[in-house]
Amino acid sequence: MRSKLVAANWKMNFTANEARAMLAALRAELDPESSTLAKDREVLIAPPAVLIPAVSQALAGSSLLLGAQNMHFEDKGAFTGEISAPMLKPFGVTHVILGHSERRHIFGETDEAINKKVLAALRHRLVPILCVGETLMQHDAGNALEVVVKQLENGLDGVSSEDIERVVVAYEPVWAIGTGKNATPEQAGTIHGAVREIIEQRWGREAAVKARIIYGGSVTPENVDSLVSRPDIDGALVGGASLRADSFARIVRARVG
Ligand code: PEP
């Protein structure tokens, strides 16, 4: 049985003080339930890079995991403004979001660069959360699956059969991110099923059974239960609704029916 991963992508939000207050409120909600939640839930906080030391301290002693929103594929060098896996790891970072649609569309990240980041994350024993998803235009043209398959194949190129089990895929339709329009559980379930099939074709049945494929795009306390109840949806990547402790805690407690 795959545990559900619920990840908060804080994007470019919160100062250090605001982050500490947010985490105190979140821990007050979730810490008392941690032993029940631990059975089938992993919770990840991905703050802006500059807040990672403060968040790392604020999470000490909790079961909440710490993630990064991006990283460079090289370990060090002349890459102004970038950060690398060896810089993240000492703070207890375990996961890194890669290829988020805002990275792809605002900052021009290519499949090739994202693939190098995925391989670098795996090399450094970080769990890459590879984001894939179609734009509204691609969706309306009926090309969602084709776009997702291409991003997936390019993004995971060269990943070994030992490493594939550590990869998380996040299906995030671009038209659903921050828009209040989520994919229906049926729409998301279809794409997740197709992603799992591709993993099976390339890496085998066992890898496909173990692979975690999470959904992102306007997940809220109201829609999370029906989304994560689909057998192929293994959790959620949450933007806007992760910025309030009460709404994120409710999403973490999603009821799988
Ligand atoms: C995201 O940015 O990964 C995201 C899913 O955002 P939101 O939940 O706000 O749509």
PDB file of C-alpha atoms and ligand atoms in Angstrom:
ATOM      1  CA  MET A   1       0.000   0.000   0.000  1.00  0.00           C
ATOM      2  CA  ARG A   2       1.416   3.389  -1.021  1.00  0.00           C
ATOM      3  CA  SER A   3       1.269   6.081   1.651  1.00  0.00           C
ATOM      4  CA  LYS A   4      -0.173   9.441   0.630  1.00  0.00           C
ATOM      5  CA  LEU A   5       2.234  12.348   0.251  1.00  0.00           C
ATOM      6  CA  VAL A   6       0.811  15.789   0.972  1.00  0.00           C
ATOM      7  CA  ALA A   7       3.255  18.525   0.005  1.00  0.00           C
ATOM      8  CA  ALA A   8       3.019  22.264   0.659  1.00  0.00           C
ATOM      9  CA  ASN A   9       4.571  24.441  -2.015  1.00  0.00           C
ATOM     10  CA  TRP A  10       4.843  27.815  -0.348  1.00  0.00           C
ATOM     11  CA  LYS A  11       6.224  29.394  -3.533  1.00  0.00           C
ATOM     12  CA  MET A  12       7.536  32.955  -2.844  1.00  0.00           C
ATOM     13  CA  ASN A  13       5.561  33.529   0.345  1.00  0.00           C
ATOM     14  CA  PHE A  14       6.369  34.251   4.034  1.00  0.00           C
ATOM     15  CA  THR A  15       9.210  35.969   5.835  1.00  0.00           C
ATOM     16  CA  ALA A  16      11.122  33.930   8.426  1.00  0.00           C
ATOM     17  CA  ASN A  17       8.873  35.205  11.227  1.00  0.00           C
ATOM     18  CA  GLU A  18       5.729  34.466   9.269  1.00  0.00           C
ATOM     19  CA  ALA A  19       7.023  30.980   8.452  1.00  0.00           C
ATOM     20  CA  ARG A  20       7.726  30.279  12.128  1.00  0.00           C
ATOM     21  CA  ALA A  21       4.224  31.433  13.111  1.00  0.00           C
ATOM     22  CA  MET A  22       2.672  29.333  10.341  1.00  0.00           C
ATOM     23  CA  LEU A  23       4.594  26.221  11.427  1.00  0.00           C
ATOM     24  CA  ALA A  24       3.730  26.723  15.091  1.00  0.00           C
ATOM     25  CA  ALA A  25       0.053  26.826  14.098  1.00  0.00           C
ATOM     26  CA  LEU A  26       0.418  23.811  11.810  1.00  0.00           C
ATOM     27  CA  ARG A  27       2.249  21.776  14.424  1.00  0.00           C
ATOM     28  CA  ALA A  28      -0.428  22.650  16.995  1.00  0.00           C
ATOM     29  CA  GLU A  29      -2.939  21.114  14.558  1.00  0.00           C
ATOM     30  CA  LEU A  30      -0.967  18.088  13.402  1.00  0.00           C
ATOM     31  CA  ASP A  31       1.500  17.068  16.127  1.00  0.00           C
ATOM     32  CA  PRO A  32      -1.187  15.566  18.399  1.00  0.00           C
ATOM     33  CA  GLU A  33      -2.367  13.392  15.491  1.00  0.00           C
ATOM     34  CA  SER A  34       1.064  12.456  14.208  1.00  0.00           C
ATOM     35  CA  SER A  35       0.959   8.818  15.327  1.00  0.00           C
ATOM     36  CA  THR A  36      -2.385   8.232  13.548  1.00  0.00           C
ATOM     37  CA  LEU A  37      -1.345  10.167  10.467  1.00  0.00           C
ATOM     38  CA  ALA A  38       2.043   8.469  10.304  1.00  0.00           C
ATOM     39  CA  LYS A  39       0.379   5.204   9.281  1.00  0.00           C
ATOM     40  CA  ASP A  40      -0.376   6.297   5.750  1.00  0.00           C
ATOM     41  CA  ARG A  41       0.626   9.907   5.339  1.00  0.00           C
ATOM     42  CA  GLU A  42       3.793  11.859   4.675  1.00  0.00           C
ATOM     43  CA  VAL A  43       3.672  15.612   4.975  1.00  0.00           C
ATOM     44  CA  LEU A  44       6.227  17.858   3.313  1.00  0.00           C
ATOM     45  CA  ILE A  45       6.855  21.591   3.578  1.00  0.00           C
ATOM     46  CA  ALA A  46       8.700  23.253   0.691  1.00  0.00           C
ATOM     47  CA  PRO A  47       9.520  26.838   1.703  1.00  0.00           C
ATOM     48  CA  PRO A  48      11.506  29.407  -0.303  1.00  0.00           C
ATOM     49  CA  ALA A  49      15.206  28.490  -0.242  1.00  0.00           C
ATOM     50  CA  VAL A  50      16.235  31.329   2.050  1.00  0.00           C
ATOM     51  CA  LEU A  51      13.813  30.075   4.720  1.00  0.00           C
ATOM     52  CA  ILE A  52      15.101  26.506   4.752  1.00  0.00           C
ATOM     53  CA  PRO A  53      17.366  27.008   7.829  1.00  0.00           C
ATOM     54  CA  ALA A  54      14.543  28.648   9.834  1.00  0.00           C
ATOM     55  CA  VAL A  55      12.011  26.020   8.752  1.00  0.00           C
ATOM     56  CA  SER A  56      14.463  23.227   9.504  1.00  0.00           C
ATOM     57  CA  GLN A  57      14.748  24.555  13.080  1.00  0.00           C
ATOM     58  CA  ALA A  58      11.008  25.047  13.432  1.00  0.00           C
ATOM     59  CA  LEU A  59      10.352  21.461  12.308  1.00  0.00           C
ATOM     60  CA  ALA A  60      12.791  19.880  14.772  1.00  0.00           C
ATOM     61  CA  GLY A  61      11.137  16.989  16.587  1.00  0.00           C
ATOM     62  CA  SER A  62       8.141  16.861  14.252  1.00  0.00           C
ATOM     63  CA  SER A  63       7.315  14.269  11.616  1.00  0.00           C
ATOM     64  CA  LEU A  64       6.941  16.944   8.944  1.00  0.00           C
ATOM     65  CA  LEU A  65       9.457  16.639   6.134  1.00  0.00           C
ATOM     66  CA  LEU A  66      11.410  19.464   4.540  1.00  0.00           C
ATOM     67  CA  GLY A  67      11.637  20.028   0.789  1.00  0.00           C
ATOM     68  CA  ALA A  68      13.107  22.538  -1.646  1.00  0.00           C
ATOM     69  CA  GLN A  69      11.225  24.161  -4.505  1.00  0.00           C
ATOM     70  CA  ASN A  70      14.079  23.887  -6.986  1.00  0.00           C
ATOM     71  CA  MET A  71      17.829  23.324  -7.214  1.00  0.00           C
ATOM     72  CA  HIS A  72      20.642  23.384  -9.769  1.00  0.00           C
ATOM     73  CA  PHE A  73      21.978  20.158 -11.236  1.00  0.00           C
ATOM     74  CA  GLU A  74      25.624  20.997 -10.578  1.00  0.00           C
ATOM     75  CA  ASP A  75      27.051  20.693  -7.074  1.00  0.00           C
ATOM     76  CA  LYS A  76      28.882  24.047  -7.177  1.00  0.00           C
ATOM     77  CA  GLY A  77      30.333  26.624  -9.521  1.00  0.00           C
ATOM     78  CA  ALA A  78      29.652  29.883 -11.314  1.00  0.00           C
ATOM     79  CA  PHE A  79      25.835  29.803 -11.278  1.00  0.00           C
ATOM     80  CA  THR A  80      24.816  33.092  -9.668  1.00  0.00           C
ATOM     81  CA  GLY A  81      21.631  32.872  -7.659  1.00  0.00           C
ATOM     82  CA  GLU A  82      21.433  29.090  -7.714  1.00  0.00           C
ATOM     83  CA  ILE A  83      21.557  26.491  -4.937  1.00  0.00           C
ATOM     84  CA  SER A  84      22.674  22.859  -5.047  1.00  0.00           C
ATOM     85  CA  ALA A  85      21.840  19.534  -3.454  1.00  0.00           C
ATOM     86  CA  PRO A  86      24.920  19.510  -1.178  1.00  0.00           C
ATOM     87  CA  MET A  87      23.783  22.894   0.187  1.00  0.00           C
ATOM     88  CA  LEU A  88      20.272  21.609   0.924  1.00  0.00           C
ATOM     89  CA  LYS A  89      21.074  18.297   2.546  1.00  0.00           C
ATOM     90  CA  PRO A  90      22.680  19.541   5.793  1.00  0.00           C
ATOM     91  CA  PHE A  91      19.374  21.205   6.705  1.00  0.00           C
ATOM     92  CA  GLY A  92      17.545  17.904   6.543  1.00  0.00           C
ATOM     93  CA  VAL A  93      15.989  18.493   3.137  1.00  0.00           C
ATOM     94  CA  THR A  94      14.702  15.166   1.795  1.00  0.00           C
ATOM     95  CA  HIS A  95      12.677  16.159  -1.297  1.00  0.00           C
ATOM     96  CA  VAL A  96      12.998  18.661  -4.120  1.00  0.00           C
ATOM     97  CA  ILE A  97      10.227  19.887  -6.424  1.00  0.00           C
ATOM     98  CA  LEU A  98      11.534  19.951  -9.998  1.00  0.00           C
ATOM     99  CA  GLY A  99      10.028  21.244 -13.220  1.00  0.00           C
ATOM    100  CA  HIS A 100       7.151  23.077 -11.576  1.00  0.00           C
ATOM    101  CA  SER A 101       5.096  24.776 -14.280  1.00  0.00           C
ATOM    102  CA  GLU A 102       6.131  28.200 -12.970  1.00  0.00           C
ATOM    103  CA  ARG A 103       9.769  27.169 -13.451  1.00  0.00           C
ATOM    104  CA  ARG A 104       8.974  25.901 -16.936  1.00  0.00           C
ATOM    105  CA  HIS A 105       6.797  28.778 -18.117  1.00  0.00           C
ATOM    106  CA  ILE A 106       8.125  31.833 -16.253  1.00  0.00           C
ATOM    107  CA  PHE A 107      11.798  30.884 -16.037  1.00  0.00           C
ATOM    108  CA  GLY A 108      12.061  28.877 -19.254  1.00  0.00           C
ATOM    109  CA  GLU A 109      13.234  25.572 -17.792  1.00  0.00           C
ATOM    110  CA  THR A 110      13.518  22.882 -20.427  1.00  0.00           C
ATOM    111  CA  ASP A 111      12.894  19.140 -20.164  1.00  0.00           C
ATOM    112  CA  GLU A 112      16.625  18.663 -20.638  1.00  0.00           C
ATOM    113  CA  ALA A 113      17.589  20.844 -17.661  1.00  0.00           C
ATOM    114  CA  ILE A 114      14.840  19.293 -15.549  1.00  0.00           C
ATOM    115  CA  ASN A 115      16.131  15.815 -16.393  1.00  0.00           C
ATOM    116  CA  LYS A 116      19.625  16.801 -15.245  1.00  0.00           C
ATOM    117  CA  LYS A 117      18.115  18.034 -11.975  1.00  0.00           C
ATOM    118  CA  VAL A 118      16.189  14.787 -11.469  1.00  0.00           C
ATOM    119  CA  LEU A 119      19.377  12.773 -11.956  1.00  0.00           C
ATOM    120  CA  ALA A 120      21.322  15.090  -9.636  1.00  0.00           C
ATOM    121  CA  ALA A 121      18.652  14.779  -6.938  1.00  0.00           C
ATOM    122  CA  LEU A 122      18.758  10.985  -7.146  1.00  0.00           C
ATOM    123  CA  ARG A 123      22.554  11.004  -7.043  1.00  0.00           C
ATOM    124  CA  HIS A 124      22.359  12.976  -3.795  1.00  0.00           C
ATOM    125  CA  ARG A 125      19.622  10.738  -2.333  1.00  0.00           C
ATOM    126  CA  LEU A 126      16.991  13.471  -2.521  1.00  0.00           C
ATOM    127  CA  VAL A 127      13.494  12.505  -3.660  1.00  0.00           C
ATOM    128  CA  PRO A 128      12.704  14.405  -6.861  1.00  0.00           C
ATOM    129  CA  ILE A 129       9.083  15.485  -7.252  1.00  0.00           C
ATOM    130  CA  LEU A 130       8.877  15.796 -11.018  1.00  0.00           C
ATOM    131  CA  CYS A 131       6.026  18.093 -12.065  1.00  0.00           C
ATOM    132  CA  VAL A 132       4.313  17.517 -15.390  1.00  0.00           C
ATOM    133  CA  GLY A 133       1.162  18.993 -16.857  1.00  0.00           C
ATOM    134  CA  GLU A 134      -0.459  20.535 -19.885  1.00  0.00           C
ATOM    135  CA  THR A 135      -1.422  24.169 -20.500  1.00  0.00           C
ATOM    136  CA  LEU A 136      -5.014  25.236 -21.079  1.00  0.00           C
ATOM    137  CA  MET A 137      -4.425  25.422 -24.818  1.00  0.00           C
ATOM    138  CA  GLN A 138      -2.971  21.922 -24.892  1.00  0.00           C
ATOM    139  CA  HIS A 139      -5.823  20.708 -22.711  1.00  0.00           C
ATOM    140  CA  ASP A 140      -8.462  22.255 -24.962  1.00  0.00           C
ATOM    141  CA  ALA A 141      -6.775  20.780 -28.032  1.00  0.00           C
ATOM    142  CA  GLY A 142      -7.067  17.314 -26.488  1.00  0.00           C
ATOM    143  CA  ASN A 143      -3.288  16.951 -26.132  1.00  0.00           C
ATOM    144  CA  ALA A 144      -3.010  16.574 -22.360  1.00  0.00           C
ATOM    145  CA  LEU A 145      -1.816  13.000 -22.352  1.00  0.00           C
ATOM    146  CA  GLU A 146       0.673  13.517 -25.168  1.00  0.00           C
ATOM    147  CA  VAL A 147       2.233  16.512 -23.353  1.00  0.00           C
ATOM    148  CA  VAL A 148       2.424  14.683 -20.037  1.00  0.00           C
ATOM    149  CA  VAL A 149       3.977  11.585 -21.605  1.00  0.00           C
ATOM    150  CA  LYS A 150       6.655  13.672 -23.333  1.00  0.00           C
ATOM    151  CA  GLN A 151       7.521  15.603 -20.154  1.00  0.00           C
ATOM    152  CA  LEU A 152       7.606  12.366 -18.204  1.00  0.00           C
ATOM    153  CA  GLU A 153       9.794  10.481 -20.662  1.00  0.00           C
ATOM    154  CA  ASN A 154      12.197  13.393 -21.070  1.00  0.00           C
ATOM    155  CA  GLY A 155      12.250  14.209 -17.363  1.00  0.00           C
ATOM    156  CA  LEU A 156      12.957  10.621 -16.319  1.00  0.00           C
ATOM    157  CA  ASP A 157      15.406   9.788 -19.087  1.00  0.00           C
ATOM    158  CA  GLY A 158      18.297   7.746 -17.709  1.00  0.00           C
ATOM    159  CA  VAL A 159      16.664   6.980 -14.342  1.00  0.00           C
ATOM    160  CA  SER A 160      17.633   3.458 -13.318  1.00  0.00           C
ATOM    161  CA  SER A 161      15.238   0.755 -12.190  1.00  0.00           C
ATOM    162  CA  GLU A 162      16.655   1.022  -8.643  1.00  0.00           C
ATOM    163  CA  ASP A 163      16.074   4.784  -8.548  1.00  0.00           C
ATOM    164  CA  ILE A 164      12.634   4.976 -10.132  1.00  0.00           C
ATOM    165  CA  GLU A 165      11.015   3.890  -6.867  1.00  0.00           C
ATOM    166  CA  ARG A 166      12.275   7.050  -5.190  1.00  0.00           C
ATOM    167  CA  VAL A 167      10.794   9.395  -7.773  1.00  0.00           C
ATOM    168  CA  VAL A 168       7.470  11.131  -7.141  1.00  0.00           C
ATOM    169  CA  VAL A 169       5.549  12.394 -10.169  1.00  0.00           C
ATOM    170  CA  ALA A 170       3.221  15.354  -9.649  1.00  0.00           C
ATOM    171  CA  TYR A 171       0.531  15.755 -12.280  1.00  0.00           C
ATOM    172  CA  GLU A 172      -0.254  19.461 -12.252  1.00  0.00           C
ATOM    173  CA  PRO A 173      -2.399  20.683 -15.133  1.00  0.00           C
ATOM    174  CA  VAL A 174      -1.215  24.254 -15.678  1.00  0.00           C
ATOM    175  CA  TRP A 175      -4.798  25.484 -16.148  1.00  0.00           C
ATOM    176  CA  ALA A 176      -5.603  24.292 -12.626  1.00  0.00           C
ATOM    177  CA  ILE A 177      -2.693  25.911 -10.792  1.00  0.00           C
ATOM    178  CA  GLY A 178      -3.788  28.870  -8.706  1.00  0.00           C
ATOM    179  CA  THR A 179      -6.972  29.258 -10.750  1.00  0.00           C
ATOM    180  CA  GLY A 180      -9.527  27.649  -8.463  1.00  0.00           C
ATOM    181  CA  LYS A 181     -10.341  25.193 -11.280  1.00  0.00           C
ATOM    182  CA  ASN A 182      -9.206  21.723 -10.295  1.00  0.00           C
ATOM    183  CA  ALA A 183      -9.148  18.702 -12.569  1.00  0.00           C
ATOM    184  CA  THR A 184     -11.995  16.382 -11.680  1.00  0.00           C
ATOM    185  CA  PRO A 185     -11.016  13.158  -9.908  1.00  0.00           C
ATOM    186  CA  GLU A 186     -11.907  11.332 -13.148  1.00  0.00           C
ATOM    187  CA  GLN A 187      -9.709  13.587 -15.325  1.00  0.00           C
ATOM    188  CA  ALA A 188      -6.785  13.378 -12.930  1.00  0.00           C
ATOM    189  CA  GLY A 189      -7.328   9.645 -12.365  1.00  0.00           C
ATOM    190  CA  THR A 190      -7.078   8.986 -16.110  1.00  0.00           C
ATOM    191  CA  ILE A 191      -3.763  10.809 -16.455  1.00  0.00           C
ATOM    192  CA  HIS A 192      -2.381   9.216 -13.286  1.00  0.00           C
ATOM    193  CA  GLY A 193      -3.324   5.784 -14.620  1.00  0.00           C
ATOM    194  CA  ALA A 194      -1.542   6.548 -17.891  1.00  0.00           C
ATOM    195  CA  VAL A 195       1.570   7.745 -16.049  1.00  0.00           C
ATOM    196  CA  ARG A 196       1.598   4.518 -14.065  1.00  0.00           C
ATOM    197  CA  GLU A 197       1.330   2.514 -17.290  1.00  0.00           C
ATOM    198  CA  ILE A 198       4.314   4.290 -18.773  1.00  0.00           C
ATOM    199  CA  ILE A 199       6.322   3.567 -15.654  1.00  0.00           C
ATOM    200  CA  GLU A 200       5.313  -0.070 -15.969  1.00  0.00           C
ATOM    201  CA  GLN A 201       6.308  -0.232 -19.644  1.00  0.00           C
ATOM    202  CA  ARG A 202       9.720   1.295 -18.979  1.00  0.00           C
ATOM    203  CA  TRP A 203      10.643   0.077 -15.519  1.00  0.00           C
ATOM    204  CA  GLY A 204       8.365  -2.896 -14.866  1.00  0.00           C
ATOM    205  CA  ARG A 205       5.356  -3.820 -12.800  1.00  0.00           C
ATOM    206  CA  GLU A 206       6.962  -3.549  -9.375  1.00  0.00           C
ATOM    207  CA  ALA A 207       8.155  -0.012 -10.048  1.00  0.00           C
ATOM    208  CA  ALA A 208       4.687   0.963 -11.272  1.00  0.00           C
ATOM    209  CA  VAL A 209       3.013  -0.430  -8.172  1.00  0.00           C
ATOM    210  CA  LYS A 210       5.405   1.446  -5.898  1.00  0.00           C
ATOM    211  CA  ALA A 211       5.521   4.738  -7.830  1.00  0.00           C
ATOM    212  CA  ARG A 212       3.865   7.677  -6.148  1.00  0.00           C
ATOM    213  CA  ILE A 213       1.897   9.969  -8.431  1.00  0.00           C
ATOM    214  CA  ILE A 214       0.377  12.980  -6.729  1.00  0.00           C
ATOM    215  CA  TYR A 215      -2.039  15.618  -8.029  1.00  0.00           C
ATOM    216  CA  GLY A 216      -1.621  19.393  -7.871  1.00  0.00           C
ATOM    217  CA  GLY A 217      -3.851  22.228  -9.048  1.00  0.00           C
ATOM    218  CA  SER A 218      -6.287  24.112  -6.800  1.00  0.00           C
ATOM    219  CA  VAL A 219      -6.485  21.379  -4.180  1.00  0.00           C
ATOM    220  CA  THR A 220      -8.654  22.577  -1.283  1.00  0.00           C
ATOM    221  CA  PRO A 221     -10.172  21.105   1.882  1.00  0.00           C
ATOM    222  CA  GLU A 222     -13.391  20.773  -0.132  1.00  0.00           C
ATOM    223  CA  ASN A 223     -12.080  18.741  -3.070  1.00  0.00           C
ATOM    224  CA  VAL A 224      -9.164  16.790  -1.583  1.00  0.00           C
ATOM    225  CA  ASP A 225     -11.147  13.777  -0.336  1.00  0.00           C
ATOM    226  CA  SER A 226     -12.571  12.892  -3.730  1.00  0.00           C
ATOM    227  CA  LEU A 227      -9.221  13.403  -5.457  1.00  0.00           C
ATOM    228  CA  VAL A 228      -7.125  11.241  -3.137  1.00  0.00           C
ATOM    229  CA  SER A 229      -9.824   8.580  -3.009  1.00  0.00           C
ATOM    230  CA  ARG A 230      -8.950   7.655  -6.583  1.00  0.00           C
ATOM    231  CA  PRO A 231      -6.664   4.610  -6.431  1.00  0.00           C
ATOM    232  CA  ASP A 232      -4.020   6.173  -8.685  1.00  0.00           C
ATOM    233  CA  ILE A 233      -3.837   9.511  -6.836  1.00  0.00           C
ATOM    234  CA  ASP A 234      -1.236   9.143  -4.106  1.00  0.00           C
ATOM    235  CA  GLY A 235      -1.483  12.560  -2.523  1.00  0.00           C
ATOM    236  CA  ALA A 236      -1.450  16.245  -3.328  1.00  0.00           C
ATOM    237  CA  LEU A 237       0.906  19.102  -4.104  1.00  0.00           C
ATOM    238  CA  VAL A 238      -0.739  22.161  -2.631  1.00  0.00           C
ATOM    239  CA  GLY A 239       0.014  25.814  -3.350  1.00  0.00           C
ATOM    240  CA  GLY A 240      -2.513  28.424  -2.218  1.00  0.00           C
ATOM    241  CA  ALA A 241      -4.283  26.259   0.359  1.00  0.00           C
ATOM    242  CA  SER A 242      -0.958  25.387   2.022  1.00  0.00           C
ATOM    243  CA  LEU A 243      -0.483  28.971   3.202  1.00  0.00           C
ATOM    244  CA  ARG A 244      -3.028  28.646   6.019  1.00  0.00           C
ATOM    245  CA  ALA A 245      -2.473  26.151   8.812  1.00  0.00           C
ATOM    246  CA  ASP A 246      -6.139  25.203   9.159  1.00  0.00           C
ATOM    247  CA  SER A 247      -6.738  24.548   5.469  1.00  0.00           C
ATOM    248  CA  PHE A 248      -3.469  22.679   4.978  1.00  0.00           C
ATOM    249  CA  ALA A 249      -4.088  20.569   8.090  1.00  0.00           C
ATOM    250  CA  ARG A 250      -7.523  19.635   6.737  1.00  0.00           C
ATOM    251  CA  ILE A 251      -5.932  18.619   3.421  1.00  0.00           C
ATOM    252  CA  VAL A 252      -3.398  16.482   5.285  1.00  0.00           C
ATOM    253  CA  ARG A 253      -6.288  14.747   7.050  1.00  0.00           C
ATOM    254  CA  ALA A 254      -7.957  13.959   3.709  1.00  0.00           C
ATOM    255  CA  ARG A 255     -10.424  11.119   3.984  1.00  0.00           C
ATOM    256  CA  VAL A 256      -9.727   8.327   1.553  1.00  0.00           C
ATOM    257  CA  GLY A 257     -13.047   6.693   0.778  1.00  0.00           C
TER     258      GLY A 257
HETATM  259  C1  PEP B   1       1.273  24.457  -7.206  1.00  0.00           C
HETATM  260  O1  PEP B   1       1.756  25.537  -7.448  1.00  0.00           O
HETATM  261  O2  PEP B   1       1.988  23.443  -7.195  1.00  0.00           O
HETATM  262  C2  PEP B   1      -0.158  24.409  -6.965  1.00  0.00           C
HETATM  263  C3  PEP B   1      -0.733  23.247  -7.096  1.00  0.00           C
HETATM  264  O3  PEP B   1      -0.794  25.574  -6.660  1.00  0.00           O
HETATM  265  P1  PEP B   1      -2.339  25.745  -6.236  1.00  0.00           P
HETATM  266  O4  PEP B   1      -2.647  24.697  -5.221  1.00  0.00           O
HETATM  267  O5  PEP B   1      -2.428  27.135  -5.684  1.00  0.00           O
HETATM  268  O6  PEP B   1      -3.146  25.555  -7.479  1.00  0.00           O
END
